[in-house]
XYZ file of C-alpha atoms in Angstrom:
463
model
C 126.109 -107.406 82.017
C 124.735 -105.462 79.057
C 126.408 -105.985 75.695
C 125.665 -103.834 72.642
C 126.523 -104.599 69.037
C 128.627 -101.630 68.015
C 128.374 -100.882 64.296
C 131.755 -99.174 64.522
C 133.623 -102.276 65.718
C 131.143 -104.712 64.087
C 130.966 -106.781 67.271
C 129.221 -106.932 70.619
C 130.909 -104.917 73.339
C 130.268 -104.726 77.073
C 128.492 -101.453 77.705
C 130.381 -98.977 79.849
C 128.993 -95.447 80.046
C 131.294 -92.437 79.892
C 129.920 -91.259 83.241
C 128.945 -93.903 85.810
C 125.174 -94.191 86.143
C 124.513 -91.803 83.243
C 123.708 -92.517 79.578
C 123.485 -89.934 76.800
C 121.820 -91.175 73.606
C 121.069 -89.451 70.308
C 118.823 -90.960 67.622
C 118.211 -89.524 64.166
C 114.553 -88.590 63.932
C 112.119 -87.806 61.155
C 112.128 -85.352 58.288
C 108.641 -83.950 58.761
C 106.944 -83.544 55.383
C 104.670 -86.614 55.382
C 103.121 -89.229 57.658
C 105.461 -91.692 59.392
C 105.880 -95.056 57.702
C 106.548 -98.519 59.140
C 110.314 -97.947 58.998
C 109.932 -94.875 61.198
C 107.787 -96.896 63.594
C 110.564 -99.445 63.966
C 113.148 -96.792 64.813
C 110.838 -95.197 67.370
C 109.905 -98.481 69.068
C 113.430 -99.947 69.046
C 115.076 -96.992 70.736
C 112.132 -96.514 73.062
C 112.844 -100.029 74.377
C 116.577 -99.276 74.596
C 115.728 -96.235 76.727
C 113.261 -98.155 78.898
C 115.719 -100.981 79.556
C 118.612 -98.683 80.371
C 116.384 -96.890 82.862
C 115.247 -100.229 84.300
C 118.926 -100.976 84.919
C 119.130 -97.794 86.953
C 120.794 -95.479 84.457
C 119.871 -91.814 84.270
C 119.179 -91.575 80.525
C 119.027 -88.413 78.454
C 117.397 -89.391 75.170
C 117.603 -86.927 72.279
C 115.751 -87.468 68.984
C 116.006 -84.626 66.507
C 113.527 -83.245 63.992
C 114.630 -82.185 60.509
C 112.234 -79.352 59.670
C 114.040 -77.846 56.685
C 115.299 -79.651 53.572
C 114.586 -80.039 49.863
C 111.626 -82.412 50.322
C 109.973 -80.115 52.850
C 110.395 -77.084 50.602
C 108.986 -78.995 47.611
C 105.995 -80.390 49.513
C 105.074 -77.025 51.033
C 105.144 -75.450 47.566
C 102.980 -78.252 46.161
C 100.467 -77.785 48.980
C 100.479 -74.027 48.762
C 101.276 -73.668 52.469
C 104.119 -72.270 54.507
C 106.998 -74.504 55.516
C 106.236 -73.855 59.179
C 102.583 -74.847 58.747
C 103.617 -78.057 56.972
C 106.261 -79.084 59.493
C 104.177 -78.247 62.565
C 101.303 -80.305 61.162
C 103.464 -83.350 60.545
C 105.274 -83.033 63.870
C 101.843 -83.309 65.500
C 101.012 -86.320 63.292
C 104.341 -87.940 64.233
C 103.618 -87.486 67.923
C 100.145 -88.970 67.447
C 101.602 -92.111 65.841
C 104.346 -92.401 68.463
C 101.870 -92.010 71.321
C 99.609 -94.684 69.817
C 102.572 -97.091 69.636
C 103.387 -96.492 73.310
C 106.609 -94.626 72.507
C 107.737 -92.330 75.303
C 108.599 -88.791 74.260
C 112.362 -88.143 74.070
C 113.818 -85.893 76.735
C 114.923 -83.410 74.091
C 113.596 -82.988 70.555
C 115.680 -80.250 68.887
C 114.692 -78.836 65.501
C 117.130 -77.908 62.778
C 115.563 -74.476 62.278
C 116.081 -73.698 65.970
C 119.736 -74.829 65.946
C 121.255 -72.349 63.487
C 123.768 -70.812 65.939
C 125.243 -74.244 66.708
C 125.238 -75.240 63.014
C 126.959 -72.032 61.922
C 129.560 -72.337 64.694
C 130.458 -75.892 63.664
C 130.783 -74.969 59.981
C 133.057 -72.067 60.939
C 135.182 -74.412 63.049
C 135.565 -76.885 60.178
C 136.563 -74.127 57.761
C 139.033 -72.758 60.307
C 140.670 -76.175 60.626
C 140.991 -76.557 56.877
C 138.431 -79.373 56.762
C 135.863 -77.425 54.741
C 135.857 -74.836 51.961
C 133.531 -72.380 50.288
C 132.997 -73.260 46.634
C 132.539 -70.854 43.727
C 128.748 -71.334 43.797
C 128.510 -70.155 47.411
C 128.030 -73.620 48.932
C 130.310 -74.799 51.740
C 131.643 -78.364 51.441
C 133.418 -80.781 53.772
C 136.730 -81.906 52.293
C 136.640 -85.693 52.795
C 140.275 -86.073 51.728
C 141.325 -84.191 54.885
C 139.678 -86.708 57.263
C 141.826 -89.840 57.278
C 139.311 -92.006 59.143
C 136.514 -91.507 56.595
C 134.790 -94.835 55.956
C 135.511 -96.388 59.361
C 131.826 -96.774 60.282
C 130.619 -98.252 57.008
C 133.835 -100.159 56.313
C 134.070 -98.621 52.857
C 137.323 -97.578 51.216
C 137.565 -93.985 50.032
C 139.122 -94.946 46.685
C 136.294 -97.409 45.994
C 133.688 -94.815 46.937
C 135.324 -92.173 44.762
C 135.403 -94.519 41.771
C 131.636 -94.874 41.882
C 130.786 -91.183 42.275
C 130.535 -88.294 39.850
C 130.244 -84.550 40.397
C 126.889 -83.213 39.204
C 126.869 -80.407 36.638
C 125.432 -77.890 39.112
C 127.959 -78.676 41.880
C 131.224 -76.855 42.526
C 132.913 -79.289 44.924
C 136.438 -80.431 44.166
C 135.996 -84.120 45.010
C 132.931 -86.300 44.306
C 132.910 -87.484 47.949
C 132.811 -83.983 49.428
C 129.422 -83.204 50.949
C 127.602 -79.952 51.526
C 127.589 -78.261 54.929
C 125.886 -75.013 53.912
C 123.755 -74.411 50.817
C 123.718 -70.999 49.189
C 120.240 -69.467 49.063
C 118.035 -70.015 46.030
C 115.256 -67.686 45.029
C 112.018 -68.377 46.862
C 113.611 -70.693 49.440
C 114.000 -69.961 53.170
C 117.466 -68.758 54.137
C 119.494 -67.656 57.134
C 122.377 -65.217 57.396
C 125.873 -66.686 57.558
C 129.495 -65.618 57.031
C 129.242 -67.214 53.550
C 126.055 -65.439 52.539
C 122.375 -66.275 52.897
C 121.640 -69.977 52.857
C 120.556 -73.025 54.822
C 122.292 -76.058 56.341
C 122.969 -79.358 54.666
C 121.342 -82.417 56.205
C 124.403 -84.016 57.812
C 125.636 -80.980 59.743
C 122.313 -80.667 61.584
C 122.792 -83.839 63.601
C 126.426 -83.166 64.453
C 125.546 -79.704 65.748
C 122.415 -80.750 67.632
C 123.939 -83.828 69.272
C 126.978 -81.875 70.493
C 124.789 -79.046 71.776
C 122.422 -81.376 73.658
C 124.830 -84.071 74.860
C 128.364 -82.737 74.525
C 131.188 -83.471 72.118
C 131.527 -87.092 73.309
C 128.481 -89.184 74.230
C 127.514 -92.810 74.732
C 125.080 -94.050 72.064
C 124.055 -92.872 68.615
C 121.228 -94.738 66.915
C 119.208 -94.823 63.721
C 118.105 -96.975 60.843
C 120.573 -99.071 58.877
C 119.955 -96.879 55.836
C 121.611 -93.972 57.669
C 124.899 -95.743 58.354
C 126.261 -94.431 55.054
C 126.533 -91.664 54.149
C 124.702 -89.796 56.929
C 126.369 -91.260 60.020
C 129.720 -91.590 58.260
C 129.524 -87.873 57.516
C 128.479 -87.110 61.087
C 131.648 -88.760 62.362
C 133.793 -86.763 59.937
C 132.134 -83.499 61.002
C 132.001 -84.124 64.761
C 135.443 -85.643 65.190
C 136.966 -83.180 62.777
C 135.512 -80.253 64.690
C 136.164 -81.509 68.216
C 139.351 -83.577 67.860
C 137.919 -86.432 69.909
C 135.836 -89.560 69.490
C 132.240 -88.423 69.162
C 130.299 -91.620 69.981
C 131.223 -94.812 71.837
C 128.452 -97.115 70.562
C 126.733 -96.871 67.186
C 123.464 -98.813 66.908
C 121.519 -99.453 63.701
C 118.202 -101.253 63.330
C 117.556 -103.398 60.267
C 115.465 -102.651 57.211
C 111.722 -103.221 56.970
C 110.628 -105.490 54.138
C 107.112 -105.887 52.786
C 106.205 -109.483 51.944
C 109.956 -110.211 51.637
C 110.565 -107.268 49.281
C 112.318 -104.058 50.282
C 109.801 -101.397 51.262
C 109.699 -98.759 48.533
C 107.275 -96.158 47.245
C 108.253 -97.086 43.678
C 107.149 -100.690 44.265
C 103.825 -99.584 45.710
C 104.440 -101.504 48.950
C 104.830 -98.477 51.179
C 102.685 -98.356 54.345
C 102.210 -95.452 56.711
C 101.774 -96.079 60.424
C 98.306 -94.587 60.157
C 97.309 -97.131 57.494
C 98.573 -100.025 59.609
C 96.843 -98.774 62.767
C 93.545 -98.652 60.865
C 93.784 -102.447 60.546
C 95.574 -103.600 63.693
C 95.708 -102.565 67.360
C 98.685 -100.297 67.980
C 100.008 -102.580 70.708
C 99.908 -105.532 68.312
C 102.036 -103.519 65.869
C 104.495 -102.789 68.657
C 104.572 -106.494 69.617
C 105.212 -107.368 65.967
C 108.180 -104.982 65.806
C 109.658 -106.443 68.993
C 109.194 -110.037 67.846
C 112.342 -109.711 65.700
C 115.788 -108.704 66.903
C 116.271 -105.035 66.109
C 119.280 -105.669 63.848
C 117.453 -108.281 61.768
C 115.331 -107.426 58.733
C 111.677 -107.033 59.717
C 109.268 -108.603 57.247
C 105.922 -106.826 57.261
C 103.176 -109.216 56.196
C 99.551 -109.640 57.210
C 100.099 -113.107 58.637
C 102.934 -111.728 60.813
C 100.653 -108.993 62.150
C 97.898 -111.533 62.796
C 100.326 -113.732 64.711
C 101.417 -110.771 66.806
C 97.816 -109.842 67.566
C 97.005 -113.441 68.513
C 100.049 -113.660 70.798
C 99.156 -110.401 72.513
C 95.566 -111.605 72.907
C 96.800 -114.751 74.676
C 98.745 -112.618 77.156
C 95.794 -110.362 77.876
C 93.472 -113.358 78.211
C 95.746 -114.827 80.888
C 95.884 -111.478 82.715
C 92.138 -110.936 82.524
C 90.924 -112.634 85.676
C 93.797 -112.093 88.088
C 94.745 -109.202 90.345
C 98.516 -108.781 89.826
C 100.905 -108.374 92.725
C 101.744 -104.648 92.810
C 105.179 -102.984 92.814
C 107.023 -106.137 91.832
C 110.705 -105.875 90.852
C 111.342 -108.376 88.068
C 115.102 -108.226 88.707
C 114.564 -110.044 92.014
C 113.133 -113.105 90.254
C 115.863 -115.758 90.037
C 114.183 -117.804 87.304
C 112.208 -115.777 84.783
C 113.761 -112.459 85.771
C 117.265 -113.803 85.231
C 116.325 -115.206 81.837
C 114.653 -111.936 80.824
C 117.744 -109.969 81.860
C 119.984 -112.389 79.996
C 117.949 -111.846 76.820
C 117.904 -108.062 77.097
C 121.569 -107.884 78.115
C 122.396 -109.691 74.883
C 122.098 -106.612 72.643
C 118.444 -105.968 73.557
C 117.157 -109.317 72.276
C 113.441 -108.589 72.544
C 112.501 -111.684 70.538
C 114.074 -113.897 73.191
C 112.606 -111.740 75.977
C 109.120 -112.321 74.528
C 109.701 -116.085 74.601
C 110.578 -115.822 78.309
C 107.338 -113.915 78.830
C 105.443 -116.660 77.000
C 106.824 -119.152 79.544
C 105.610 -116.895 82.354
C 102.155 -116.834 80.758
C 102.040 -120.625 80.628
C 103.039 -120.790 84.295
C 100.304 -118.248 85.075
C 97.689 -120.313 83.269
C 98.740 -123.390 85.232
C 98.526 -121.477 88.516
C 95.026 -120.306 87.614
C 93.954 -123.843 86.749
C 95.271 -125.058 90.115
C 93.598 -122.190 92.006
C 96.998 -120.974 93.278
C 95.912 -117.370 93.734
C 99.107 -116.024 95.312
C 101.311 -117.588 92.644
C 99.009 -116.336 89.903
C 99.139 -112.806 91.338
C 102.929 -112.937 91.461
C 103.275 -114.216 87.883
C 100.803 -111.640 86.595
C 102.801 -108.905 88.326
C 105.969 -110.315 86.778
C 104.414 -110.183 83.319
C 103.337 -106.589 83.797
C 106.783 -105.569 85.022
C 108.370 -107.185 81.949
C 105.750 -105.388 79.904
C 106.831 -102.047 81.349
C 110.330 -102.640 79.966
C 109.012 -103.485 76.490
C 106.139 -101.002 76.523
C 103.494 -103.762 76.446
C 100.378 -104.520 78.520
C 99.712 -100.817 78.964
C 95.951 -101.346 78.722
C 93.460 -102.966 81.025
C 92.984 -106.566 79.853
C 89.218 -106.236 79.628
C 89.528 -103.104 77.515
C 91.964 -104.750 75.106
C 89.859 -107.895 74.715
C 86.373 -106.420 74.749
C 86.725 -102.695 74.095
C 85.184 -99.795 75.949
C 82.031 -101.294 77.442
C 80.549 -97.844 77.970
C 80.672 -97.236 74.217
C 79.789 -100.789 73.158
C 76.130 -100.955 72.205
C 76.385 -104.732 71.630
C 77.695 -105.573 75.096
C 74.322 -106.145 76.751
C 73.111 -108.270 73.848
C 76.307 -110.338 73.916
C 76.003 -110.895 77.669
C 72.366 -111.962 77.232
C 73.280 -114.477 74.533
C 76.017 -115.928 76.718
C 73.562 -116.325 79.615
C 71.147 -118.069 77.241
C 73.903 -120.321 75.911
C 75.014 -121.315 79.393
C 71.435 -122.186 80.298
C 71.124 -124.239 77.103
C 74.283 -126.128 78.061
C 72.943 -126.704 81.566
C 69.756 -128.103 79.984
C 71.888 -130.252 77.664
C 70.354 -128.442 74.683
C 73.586 -128.675 72.717
C 72.018 -127.678 69.414
C 70.812 -124.339 70.816
C 74.139 -123.743 72.546
C 75.974 -124.322 69.250
C 73.590 -122.010 67.404
C 74.310 -119.220 69.882
C 78.052 -119.753 69.577
C 77.695 -119.488 65.774
C 75.595 -116.333 66.152
C 78.227 -114.747 68.372
C 80.968 -115.779 65.955
C 79.137 -114.000 63.123
C 79.125 -110.905 65.351
C 82.913 -111.153 65.628
C 82.803 -112.478 69.192
C 84.986 -115.285 70.544
C 83.705 -117.022 73.684
C 85.954 -118.984 76.000
C 84.881 -121.431 78.698
C 87.405 -121.834 81.501
C 87.431 -122.372 85.266
C 83.667 -122.735 85.370
C 82.885 -119.396 83.695
C 82.435 -117.989 80.203
C 84.203 -114.859 78.965
C 84.153 -113.174 75.583
C 86.390 -110.976 73.477
C 86.467 -109.378 70.097
C 87.879 -111.586 67.353
């Protein structure tokens, strides 16, 4: 039985969808003014696995991940580049999709944009003003009145008085309380703007998600996800907006993935330890990066370090090596397996514990290796099929094993030379010319080739 750690209750709860057999999930997506970084990759991979597992359990999942395509950073970057906002955002949406595709992340079912959601945003702001929860300030901005929402702070666990004590109203703001947040920004010269009952302007960041989630999934839906950094104030403000507008609970389960750290320091541009997905993928296979992300529980901090990436790549290589020489049993349902399947389900049912699920898969790999050593072909085929079916849930083993280990042979100009050296080495070993055999192994190693002798044959892969 699936249990999810609910950030709202701060404990694991048995998952029960609002509608039997149906799950509606909204995840805060990217603000598209730059390339995705490792933190974005974690969000994408984590909630991709949540979606995959829910579907494996038989749920009909509608997964919504929004795109913020208008805000201060986007306006500033477009001006710096001397390009239109639309050109900038469309370019980085394409770059985001490229990174997500490389990481094996399935496209969300719906991907609404803020600029295409103005009617819903305007309607929600009007509703909040009509209920006395928001007001138009003297500078033309519209603010949410936090003092009117008694439950403010329930997600983050923060007390309003404590929050207010640490906040100040900026000189250029006209809000009446330091905790009040902007719903609609009055237009500034040279900035894009839309018509509204309060004059030309554009939406604040928080209102976008409340409007888009309600439009796509309804006023009350099952799961809302995002990074831990969004829990306050963004998601706290979403609750105030959505529940204030609709007079009902907006979300049943709030999920937040942990921070990414770089060599045990918080990832930050100011510290110079900020990595884009594109930079990481230039050094490591995309699937190894995905494996690395899944090797920690999603709520735990994820420490990005080269040795961690190397370990992930080595672990993935061991899996592919075991799968290389076996034809897996097709159309295998892992949920029917009483041993490994039950353990895998137990791990994933425990708040999507992918780290534990990977350890179960490692046990399957060891059993597969033993079956291969004992020439138990049927058992090996079954275990290989089991591994691949687990992999489908985690988005792993999506490549042919030979391709992962060796590369595209059609484009590999060294392949024939490598095969010839291996034939020569095997002959040298047959002739007991150990010195020549060792020399060839060293030559292949210098070429970045690892050779492995097993079951009476020699195979090779890229180091």
